[in-house]
Amino acid sequence: MNKQTEIEKDLAQLPILEYVFFKPEEIIFAKEVRDLCEGNGCGMYNTNWACPPAVGSIETCREKCQAYDKAMLFTTATEMASSFDMKGWMDARVEHEALTDQVADVFRRYDKNALILSTEGCTVCKKCAYPDAPCRFPECMYPATEGYGIMVMQMAPALNISYNNGANTVTYFSMVLFNE
């Protein structure tokens, strides 16, 4: 049995909405995504190890991703009271990150060097050690897909994954890169 088959058995036990395996060469990188980070759209730019500039240039991120054999994109979707339910968005993100921890555990059983990318930068520590000291919890810190310059909005439909799961829902994405 191959590694992907074993991983899929383990993933079947988790509340993942959708997932797909693909080749890292299929990842869509876009300067526009990184520009949003640099414009400080989410407020995380230059504040932690999971976001730019700490993650490196888009080219560096591309090289990191393409050094792996395989990738997997997965989602969660959460219904909310309304599309303006900011507390619902944050709660859904916390749940997604907890699931990302579980997915990371699965992959790291098969490849201890798997690269885990997730949402909006790291919030593990109340105050990040960046830039004065190394990350205190590198095994828990997942760089943001957006910080890597990855255009999830275009990738999802190309990989037959729903980007939008309906009115009053929030969909979060994480990506895992691993070697077979």
Tab-separated table of C-alpha atoms in Angstrom:
chain	number	residue	atom	x	y	z
A	1	MET	CA	0.000	0.000	0.000
A	2	ASN	CA	1.340	3.481	-0.808
A	3	LYS	CA	1.735	6.383	1.597
A	4	GLN	CA	-1.218	8.355	0.172
A	5	THR	CA	-3.588	5.414	0.703
A	6	GLU	CA	-2.466	5.109	4.332
A	7	ILE	CA	-2.834	8.850	4.865
A	8	GLU	CA	-6.341	8.810	3.373
A	9	LYS	CA	-7.379	6.100	5.827
A	10	ASP	CA	-6.269	8.334	8.695
A	11	LEU	CA	-7.886	11.432	7.196
A	12	ALA	CA	-11.230	9.637	6.901
A	13	GLN	CA	-11.483	9.839	10.693
A	14	LEU	CA	-11.341	13.658	10.669
A	15	PRO	CA	-14.108	16.231	9.968
A	16	ILE	CA	-12.588	17.504	6.719
A	17	LEU	CA	-15.175	18.898	4.299
A	18	GLU	CA	-13.175	18.349	1.090
A	19	TYR	CA	-9.624	17.451	0.188
A	20	VAL	CA	-7.594	16.745	-2.902
A	21	PHE	CA	-4.078	15.473	-3.577
A	22	PHE	CA	-2.125	17.099	-6.396
A	23	LYS	CA	1.376	17.942	-7.613
A	24	PRO	CA	3.162	20.960	-6.122
A	25	GLU	CA	3.742	22.238	-9.669
A	26	GLU	CA	-0.025	22.896	-9.802
A	27	ILE	CA	0.161	25.476	-7.017
A	28	ILE	CA	-0.745	28.913	-8.349
A	29	PHE	CA	1.511	31.644	-6.990
A	30	ALA	CA	0.534	35.276	-7.521
A	31	LYS	CA	2.226	38.522	-6.600
A	32	GLU	CA	-1.218	40.052	-6.026
A	33	VAL	CA	-1.791	37.759	-3.059
A	34	ARG	CA	1.504	38.782	-1.471
A	35	ASP	CA	0.693	42.438	-2.227
A	36	LEU	CA	-2.388	42.073	-0.002
A	37	CYS	CA	-0.108	40.913	2.808
A	38	GLU	CA	2.309	43.761	2.285
A	39	GLY	CA	-0.615	46.169	2.263
A	40	ASN	CA	-1.269	44.758	5.742
A	41	GLY	CA	-4.814	43.699	4.872
A	42	CYS	CA	-5.031	41.351	7.867
A	43	GLY	CA	-2.617	43.228	10.114
A	44	MET	CA	-0.118	40.351	10.374
A	45	TYR	CA	2.550	41.534	7.915
A	46	ASN	CA	5.990	41.826	9.551
A	47	THR	CA	4.636	40.689	12.943
A	48	ASN	CA	5.325	36.924	13.086
A	49	TRP	CA	7.293	34.011	11.654
A	50	ALA	CA	4.302	32.661	9.687
A	51	CYS	CA	3.869	35.729	7.476
A	52	PRO	CA	5.915	37.849	5.105
A	53	PRO	CA	8.585	38.985	5.118
A	54	ALA	CA	9.673	36.199	7.519
A	55	VAL	CA	8.562	33.375	5.169
A	56	GLY	CA	10.797	34.680	2.378
A	57	SER	CA	10.102	35.916	-1.122
A	58	ILE	CA	7.430	34.367	-3.320
A	59	GLU	CA	10.227	32.693	-5.289
A	60	THR	CA	11.666	31.216	-2.081
A	61	CYS	CA	8.199	29.971	-1.093
A	62	ARG	CA	7.693	28.469	-4.570
A	63	GLU	CA	11.038	26.657	-4.287
A	64	LYS	CA	10.129	25.309	-0.829
A	65	CYS	CA	6.795	23.981	-2.113
A	66	GLN	CA	8.173	22.496	-5.313
A	67	ALA	CA	10.856	20.615	-3.377
A	68	TYR	CA	8.088	18.222	-2.233
A	69	ASP	CA	6.634	15.280	-4.183
A	70	LYS	CA	2.960	15.803	-3.346
A	71	ALA	CA	0.504	18.306	-1.941
A	72	MET	CA	-2.951	18.162	-0.414
A	73	LEU	CA	-5.460	20.993	-0.050
A	74	PHE	CA	-8.293	20.598	2.453
A	75	THR	CA	-11.220	22.658	3.697
A	76	THR	CA	-13.680	23.196	6.475
A	77	ALA	CA	-16.892	25.185	6.142
A	78	THR	CA	-18.890	26.609	9.013
A	79	GLU	CA	-22.384	28.063	8.956
A	80	MET	CA	-22.815	31.376	10.743
A	81	ALA	CA	-25.686	33.575	11.834
A	82	SER	CA	-24.804	36.035	9.058
A	83	SER	CA	-21.945	36.882	6.747
A	84	PHE	CA	-21.099	39.741	9.150
A	85	ASP	CA	-20.715	37.434	12.172
A	86	MET	CA	-17.086	38.253	13.024
A	87	LYS	CA	-17.150	36.127	16.176
A	88	GLY	CA	-18.413	33.227	14.046
A	89	TRP	CA	-15.522	33.753	11.611
A	90	MET	CA	-12.988	33.712	14.434
A	91	ASP	CA	-14.549	30.655	16.100
A	92	ALA	CA	-14.542	28.834	12.750
A	93	ARG	CA	-10.872	29.712	12.263
A	94	VAL	CA	-9.986	28.325	15.704
A	95	GLU	CA	-11.814	25.082	14.820
A	96	HIS	CA	-10.073	24.936	11.431
A	97	GLU	CA	-6.660	25.413	13.038
A	98	ALA	CA	-7.411	22.637	15.549
A	99	LEU	CA	-8.239	20.355	12.606
A	100	THR	CA	-5.061	21.495	10.859
A	101	ASP	CA	-3.146	20.339	13.960
A	102	GLN	CA	-4.747	16.896	13.606
A	103	VAL	CA	-3.996	16.746	9.876
A	104	ALA	CA	-0.402	17.795	10.573
A	105	ASP	CA	-0.090	14.931	13.062
A	106	VAL	CA	-1.292	12.468	10.409
A	107	PHE	CA	1.164	13.669	7.775
A	108	ARG	CA	4.087	13.920	10.163
A	109	ARG	CA	3.695	10.223	10.972
A	110	TYR	CA	4.573	9.574	7.323
A	111	ASP	CA	6.911	12.513	6.646
A	112	LYS	CA	8.342	14.333	9.654
A	113	ASN	CA	9.380	17.183	7.336
A	114	ALA	CA	5.918	17.822	5.876
A	115	LEU	CA	5.215	21.516	5.294
A	116	ILE	CA	1.890	22.676	6.698
A	117	LEU	CA	0.358	25.931	5.430
A	118	SER	CA	-2.817	27.354	6.890
A	119	THR	CA	-4.777	30.547	7.483
A	120	GLU	CA	-3.886	34.154	8.201
A	121	GLY	CA	-0.652	33.743	10.142
A	122	CYS	CA	0.199	32.252	13.471
A	123	THR	CA	-1.565	32.996	16.747
A	124	VAL	CA	0.088	30.320	18.924
A	125	CYS	CA	1.919	32.840	21.107
A	126	LYS	CA	0.382	35.963	22.585
A	127	LYS	CA	3.565	37.837	21.498
A	128	CYS	CA	5.640	36.312	18.703
A	129	ALA	CA	9.412	36.191	19.109
A	130	TYR	CA	9.746	37.644	15.593
A	131	PRO	CA	12.134	39.186	14.601
A	132	ASP	CA	14.364	39.090	17.689
A	133	ALA	CA	14.455	35.327	18.349
A	134	PRO	CA	13.556	32.048	16.607
A	135	CYS	CA	10.019	30.705	16.720
A	136	ARG	CA	9.381	29.101	20.128
A	137	PHE	CA	7.004	26.463	18.720
A	138	PRO	CA	7.989	25.756	15.091
A	139	GLU	CA	6.048	22.463	15.048
A	140	CYS	CA	2.823	24.405	15.782
A	141	MET	CA	3.496	27.401	13.529
A	142	TYR	CA	1.928	27.062	10.104
A	143	PRO	CA	2.811	29.748	7.557
A	144	ALA	CA	-0.170	31.329	5.849
A	145	THR	CA	-0.993	30.102	2.333
A	146	GLU	CA	-1.576	33.740	1.397
A	147	GLY	CA	1.769	34.710	2.894
A	148	TYR	CA	3.381	32.209	0.535
A	149	GLY	CA	1.660	34.032	-2.335
A	150	ILE	CA	-0.657	31.100	-3.083
A	151	MET	CA	-3.838	31.935	-4.987
A	152	VAL	CA	-6.269	29.544	-3.308
A	153	MET	CA	-9.229	31.291	-4.955
A	154	GLN	CA	-8.055	30.059	-8.381
A	155	MET	CA	-6.669	26.732	-7.220
A	156	ALA	CA	-9.828	25.498	-5.518
A	157	PRO	CA	-12.045	25.349	-8.622
A	158	ALA	CA	-9.157	24.051	-10.751
A	159	LEU	CA	-8.847	21.170	-8.266
A	160	ASN	CA	-12.645	20.651	-7.975
A	161	ILE	CA	-12.799	22.018	-4.422
A	162	SER	CA	-15.576	24.468	-3.466
A	163	TYR	CA	-14.215	27.910	-2.685
A	164	ASN	CA	-17.571	29.227	-1.499
A	165	ASN	CA	-19.944	26.907	0.346
A	166	GLY	CA	-23.018	29.120	0.309
A	167	ALA	CA	-24.480	32.160	2.009
A	168	ASN	CA	-23.612	32.683	5.652
A	169	THR	CA	-20.723	30.238	5.615
A	170	VAL	CA	-16.997	30.699	5.977
A	171	THR	CA	-14.645	28.257	4.263
A	172	TYR	CA	-11.067	27.885	5.436
A	173	PHE	CA	-8.238	26.179	3.552
A	174	SER	CA	-4.997	24.518	4.606
A	175	MET	CA	-2.339	22.837	2.497
A	176	VAL	CA	0.138	20.088	3.249
A	177	LEU	CA	3.258	19.378	1.200
A	178	PHE	CA	5.010	16.045	1.737
A	179	ASN	CA	7.351	13.502	0.222
A	180	GLU	CA	6.315	9.958	-0.641
